[in-house]
PDB file of C-alpha atoms in Angstrom:
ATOM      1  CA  UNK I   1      11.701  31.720 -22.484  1.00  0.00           C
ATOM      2  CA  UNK I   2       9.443  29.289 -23.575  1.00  0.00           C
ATOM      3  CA  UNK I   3      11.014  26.006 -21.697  1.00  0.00           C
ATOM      4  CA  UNK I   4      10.916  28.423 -18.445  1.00  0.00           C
ATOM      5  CA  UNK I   5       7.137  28.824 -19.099  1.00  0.00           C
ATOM      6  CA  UNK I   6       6.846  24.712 -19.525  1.00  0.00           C
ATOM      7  CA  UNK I   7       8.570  24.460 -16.795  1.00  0.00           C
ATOM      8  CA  UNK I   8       6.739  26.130 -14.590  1.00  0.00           C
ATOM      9  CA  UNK I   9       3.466  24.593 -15.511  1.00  0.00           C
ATOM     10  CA  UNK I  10       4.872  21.278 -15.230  1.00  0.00           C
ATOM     11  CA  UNK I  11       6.038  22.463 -11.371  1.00  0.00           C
ATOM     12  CA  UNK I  12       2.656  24.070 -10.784  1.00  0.00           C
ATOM     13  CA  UNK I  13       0.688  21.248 -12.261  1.00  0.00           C
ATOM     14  CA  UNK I  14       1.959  19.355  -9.187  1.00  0.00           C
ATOM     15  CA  UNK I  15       1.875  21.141  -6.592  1.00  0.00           C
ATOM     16  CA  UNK I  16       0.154  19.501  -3.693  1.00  0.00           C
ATOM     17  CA  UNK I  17      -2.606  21.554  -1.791  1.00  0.00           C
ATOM     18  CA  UNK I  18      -4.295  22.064   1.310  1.00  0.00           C
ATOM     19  CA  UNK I  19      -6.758  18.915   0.978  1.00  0.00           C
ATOM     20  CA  UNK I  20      -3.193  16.841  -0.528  1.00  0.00           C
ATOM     21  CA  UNK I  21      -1.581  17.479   2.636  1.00  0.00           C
ATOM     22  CA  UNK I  22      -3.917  17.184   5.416  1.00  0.00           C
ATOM     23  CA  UNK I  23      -5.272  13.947   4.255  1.00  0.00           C
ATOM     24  CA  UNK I  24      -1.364  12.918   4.306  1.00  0.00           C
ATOM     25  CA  UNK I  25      -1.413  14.055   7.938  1.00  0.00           C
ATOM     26  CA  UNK I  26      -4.753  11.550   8.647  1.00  0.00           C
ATOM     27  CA  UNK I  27      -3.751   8.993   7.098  1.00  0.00           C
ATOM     28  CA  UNK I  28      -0.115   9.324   8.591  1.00  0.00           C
ATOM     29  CA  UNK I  29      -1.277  10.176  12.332  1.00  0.00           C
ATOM     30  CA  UNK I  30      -3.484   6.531  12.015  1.00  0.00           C
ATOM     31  CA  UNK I  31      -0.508   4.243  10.262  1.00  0.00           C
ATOM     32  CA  UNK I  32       1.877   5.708  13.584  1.00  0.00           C
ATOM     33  CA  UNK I  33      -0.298   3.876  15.727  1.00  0.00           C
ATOM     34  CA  UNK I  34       0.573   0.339  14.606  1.00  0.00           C
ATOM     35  CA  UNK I  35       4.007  -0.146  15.941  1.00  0.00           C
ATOM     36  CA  UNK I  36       4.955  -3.177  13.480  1.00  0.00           C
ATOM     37  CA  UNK I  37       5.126  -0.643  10.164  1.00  0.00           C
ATOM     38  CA  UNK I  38       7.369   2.227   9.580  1.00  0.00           C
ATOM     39  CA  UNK I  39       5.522   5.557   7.244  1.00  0.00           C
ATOM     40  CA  UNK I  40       7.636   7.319   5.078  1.00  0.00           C
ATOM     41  CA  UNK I  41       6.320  10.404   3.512  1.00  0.00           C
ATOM     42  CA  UNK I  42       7.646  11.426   0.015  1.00  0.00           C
ATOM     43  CA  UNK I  43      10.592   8.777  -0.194  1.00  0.00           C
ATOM     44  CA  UNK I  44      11.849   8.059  -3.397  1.00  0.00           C
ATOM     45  CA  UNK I  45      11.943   4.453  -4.766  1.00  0.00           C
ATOM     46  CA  UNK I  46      14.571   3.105  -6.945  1.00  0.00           C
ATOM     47  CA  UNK I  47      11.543   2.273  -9.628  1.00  0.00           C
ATOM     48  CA  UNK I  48      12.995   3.612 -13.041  1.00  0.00           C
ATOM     49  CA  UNK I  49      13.735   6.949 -12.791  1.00  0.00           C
ATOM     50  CA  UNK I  50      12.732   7.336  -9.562  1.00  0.00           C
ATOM     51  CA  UNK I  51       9.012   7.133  -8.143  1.00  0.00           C
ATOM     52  CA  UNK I  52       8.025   8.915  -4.978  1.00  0.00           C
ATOM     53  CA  UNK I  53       4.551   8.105  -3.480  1.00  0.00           C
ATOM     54  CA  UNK I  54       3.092  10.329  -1.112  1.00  0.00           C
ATOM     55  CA  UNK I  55       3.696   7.762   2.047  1.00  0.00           C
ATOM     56  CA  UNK I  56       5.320   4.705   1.423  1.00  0.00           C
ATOM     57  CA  UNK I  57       4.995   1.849   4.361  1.00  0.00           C
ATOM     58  CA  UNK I  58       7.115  -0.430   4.652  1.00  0.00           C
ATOM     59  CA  UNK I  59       7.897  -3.485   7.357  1.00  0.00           C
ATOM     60  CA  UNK I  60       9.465  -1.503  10.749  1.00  0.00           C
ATOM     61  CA  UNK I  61      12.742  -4.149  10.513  1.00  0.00           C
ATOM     62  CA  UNK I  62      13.112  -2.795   6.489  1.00  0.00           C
ATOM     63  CA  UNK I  63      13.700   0.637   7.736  1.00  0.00           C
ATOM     64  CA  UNK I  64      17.449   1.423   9.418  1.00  0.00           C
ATOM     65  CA  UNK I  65      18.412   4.991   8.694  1.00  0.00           C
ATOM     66  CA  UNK I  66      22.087   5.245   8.985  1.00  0.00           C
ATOM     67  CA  UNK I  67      22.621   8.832   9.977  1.00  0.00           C
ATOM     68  CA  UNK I  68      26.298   9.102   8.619  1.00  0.00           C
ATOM     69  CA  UNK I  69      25.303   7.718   4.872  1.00  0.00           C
ATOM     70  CA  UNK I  70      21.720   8.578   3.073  1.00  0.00           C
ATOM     71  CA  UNK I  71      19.763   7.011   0.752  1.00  0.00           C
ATOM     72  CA  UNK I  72      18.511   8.808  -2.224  1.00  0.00           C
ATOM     73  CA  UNK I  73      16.762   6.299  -3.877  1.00  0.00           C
ATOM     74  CA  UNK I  74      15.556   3.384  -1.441  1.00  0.00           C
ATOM     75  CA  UNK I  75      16.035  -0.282  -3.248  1.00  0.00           C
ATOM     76  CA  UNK I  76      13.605  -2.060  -0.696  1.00  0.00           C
ATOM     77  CA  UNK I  77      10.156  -1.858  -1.913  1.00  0.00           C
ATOM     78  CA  UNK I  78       7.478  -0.570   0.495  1.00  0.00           C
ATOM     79  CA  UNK I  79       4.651  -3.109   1.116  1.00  0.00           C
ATOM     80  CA  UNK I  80       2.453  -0.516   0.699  1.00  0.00           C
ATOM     81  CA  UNK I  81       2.550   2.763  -1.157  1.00  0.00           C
ATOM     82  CA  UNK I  82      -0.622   5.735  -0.911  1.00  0.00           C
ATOM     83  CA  UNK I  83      -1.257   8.596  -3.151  1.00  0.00           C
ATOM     84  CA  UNK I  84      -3.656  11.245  -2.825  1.00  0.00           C
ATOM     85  CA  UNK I  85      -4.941  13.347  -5.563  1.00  0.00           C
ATOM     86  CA  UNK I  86      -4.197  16.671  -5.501  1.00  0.00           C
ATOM     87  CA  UNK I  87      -6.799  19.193  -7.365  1.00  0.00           C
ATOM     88  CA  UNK I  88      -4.032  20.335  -9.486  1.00  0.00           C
ATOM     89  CA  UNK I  89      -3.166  16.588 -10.512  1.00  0.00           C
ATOM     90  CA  UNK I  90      -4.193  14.239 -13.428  1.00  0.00           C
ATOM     91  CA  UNK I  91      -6.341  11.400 -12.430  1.00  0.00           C
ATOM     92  CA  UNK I  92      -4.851   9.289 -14.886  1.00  0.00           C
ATOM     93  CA  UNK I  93      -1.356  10.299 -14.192  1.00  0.00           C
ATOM     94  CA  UNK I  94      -1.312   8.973 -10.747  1.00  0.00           C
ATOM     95  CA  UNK I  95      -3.585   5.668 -11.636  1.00  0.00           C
ATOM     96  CA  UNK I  96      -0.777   4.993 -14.159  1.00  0.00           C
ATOM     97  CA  UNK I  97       1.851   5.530 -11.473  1.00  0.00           C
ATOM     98  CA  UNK I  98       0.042   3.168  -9.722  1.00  0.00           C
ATOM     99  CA  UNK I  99       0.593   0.649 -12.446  1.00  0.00           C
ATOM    100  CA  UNK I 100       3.864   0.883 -12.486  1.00  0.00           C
ATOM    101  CA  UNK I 101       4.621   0.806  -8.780  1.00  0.00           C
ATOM    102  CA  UNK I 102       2.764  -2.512  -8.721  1.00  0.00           C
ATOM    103  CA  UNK I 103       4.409  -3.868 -11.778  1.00  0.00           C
ATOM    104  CA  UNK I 104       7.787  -3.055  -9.917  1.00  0.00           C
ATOM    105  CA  UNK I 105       6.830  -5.295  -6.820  1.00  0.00           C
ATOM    106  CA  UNK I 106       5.134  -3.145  -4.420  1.00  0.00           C
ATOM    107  CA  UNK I 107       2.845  -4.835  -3.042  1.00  0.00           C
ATOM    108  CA  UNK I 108      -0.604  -2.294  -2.852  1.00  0.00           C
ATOM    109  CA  UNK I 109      -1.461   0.918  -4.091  1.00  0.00           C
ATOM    110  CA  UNK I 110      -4.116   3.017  -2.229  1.00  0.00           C
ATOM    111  CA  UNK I 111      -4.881   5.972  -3.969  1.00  0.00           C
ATOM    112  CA  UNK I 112      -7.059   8.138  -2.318  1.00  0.00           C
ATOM    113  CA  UNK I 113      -9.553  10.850  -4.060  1.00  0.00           C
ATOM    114  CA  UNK I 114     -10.757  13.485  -1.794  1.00  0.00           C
ATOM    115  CA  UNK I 115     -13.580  14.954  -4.030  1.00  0.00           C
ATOM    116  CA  UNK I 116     -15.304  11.775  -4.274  1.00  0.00           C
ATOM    117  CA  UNK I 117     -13.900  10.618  -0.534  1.00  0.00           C
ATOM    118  CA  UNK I 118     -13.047   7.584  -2.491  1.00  0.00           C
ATOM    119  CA  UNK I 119      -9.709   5.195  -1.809  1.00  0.00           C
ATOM    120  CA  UNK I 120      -8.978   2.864  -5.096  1.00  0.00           C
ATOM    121  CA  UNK I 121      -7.008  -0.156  -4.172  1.00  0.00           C
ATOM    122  CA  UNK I 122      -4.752  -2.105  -6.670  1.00  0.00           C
ATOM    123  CA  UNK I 123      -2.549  -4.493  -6.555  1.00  0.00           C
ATOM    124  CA  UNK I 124      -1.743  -7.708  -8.602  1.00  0.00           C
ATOM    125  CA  UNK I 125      -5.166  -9.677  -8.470  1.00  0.00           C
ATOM    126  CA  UNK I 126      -6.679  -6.773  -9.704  1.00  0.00           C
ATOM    127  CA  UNK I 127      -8.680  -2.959  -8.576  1.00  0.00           C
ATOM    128  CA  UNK I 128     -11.226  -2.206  -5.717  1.00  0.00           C
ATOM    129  CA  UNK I 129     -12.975   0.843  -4.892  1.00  0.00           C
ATOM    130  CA  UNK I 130     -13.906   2.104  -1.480  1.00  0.00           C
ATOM    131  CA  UNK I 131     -16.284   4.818  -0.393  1.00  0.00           C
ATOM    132  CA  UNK I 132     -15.103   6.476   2.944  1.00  0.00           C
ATOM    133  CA  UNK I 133     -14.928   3.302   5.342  1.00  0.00           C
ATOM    134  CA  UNK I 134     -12.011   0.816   6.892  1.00  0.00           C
ATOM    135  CA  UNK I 135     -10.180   0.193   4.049  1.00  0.00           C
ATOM    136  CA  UNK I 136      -6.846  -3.066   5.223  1.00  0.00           C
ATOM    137  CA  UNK I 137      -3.962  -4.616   2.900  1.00  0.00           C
ATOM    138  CA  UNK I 138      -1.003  -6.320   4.100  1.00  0.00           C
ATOM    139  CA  UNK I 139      -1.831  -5.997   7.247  1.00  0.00           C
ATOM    140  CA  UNK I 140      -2.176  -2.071   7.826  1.00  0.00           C
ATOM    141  CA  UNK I 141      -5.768  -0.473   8.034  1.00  0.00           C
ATOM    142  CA  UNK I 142      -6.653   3.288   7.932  1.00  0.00           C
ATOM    143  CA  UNK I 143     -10.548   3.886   9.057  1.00  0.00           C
ATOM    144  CA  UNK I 144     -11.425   6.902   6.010  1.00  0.00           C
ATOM    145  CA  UNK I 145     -14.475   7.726   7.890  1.00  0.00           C
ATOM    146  CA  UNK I 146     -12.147   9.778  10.331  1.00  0.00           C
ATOM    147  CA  UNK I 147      -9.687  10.859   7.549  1.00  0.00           C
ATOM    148  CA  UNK I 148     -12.359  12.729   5.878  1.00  0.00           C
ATOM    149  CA  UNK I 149     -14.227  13.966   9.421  1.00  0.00           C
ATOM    150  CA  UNK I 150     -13.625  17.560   9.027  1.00  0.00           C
TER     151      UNK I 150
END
């Protein structure tokens, strides 16, 4: 009875919510526009057990789905991977997941904080913070001030 209970904390501890998922849908309705990138939303990376950012962007000529044969876990590494906090999420959780995507060979991590409107950017020459404004890495740019425009 008592692993159930764990359990479900763990699966409630992680649930996304309402702000989680619309700023997905900003963020995701902006990166469509550039026709040289290809979003994915919640794909899961072959990074050690299996990492799945919110939206993962990758080059469009990475991405060929073969509709007869899926992919589970994807080997090519996104150029670009975003999380966004979710209330019910630890900070430092998804900063560390952060680390570790980098350290794998993605390229940037945008993590995006909706309280604070705040995007943290890192990526192997080190962190930057942004404050609700054009934030641009490797090549793809996402204007904040009309992903938090309510």
């Amino acid at each position: 009875m008592l692993e159930n209970t764990q359990a479900m904390e763990n699966q409630v501890e992680e649930m996304p919510s309402l702000n989680h998922s619309y700023i997905c849908v900003q963020v995701m309705r902006q990166l469509l526009q550039d026709n040289s990138i290809q979003p994915l939303p919640e794909l899961t990376l072959d990074i050690d057990k299996g990492l799945t950012p919110d939206i993962s962007v990758f080059k469009k000529e990475k991405i060929q789905p073969n509709f007869f044969e899926d992919i589970l876990k994807i080997k090519d590494l996104p150029i670009l991977a975003i999380e966004v906090i979710s209330s019910s999420q630890s900070v430092q959780a998804i900063f560390e997941k952060s680390k570790i995507l980098v350290n794998s060979g993605v390229k940037t991590v945008w993590t995006i904080e909706p309280y604070g409107r705040s995007i943290f950017v890192v990526n192997k020459e080190g962190k930057k913070l942004f404050h609700e404004e054009i934030v641009e890495s490797e090549g793809v740019k996402v204007d904040f001030t009309k992903v938090f425009r309510s």
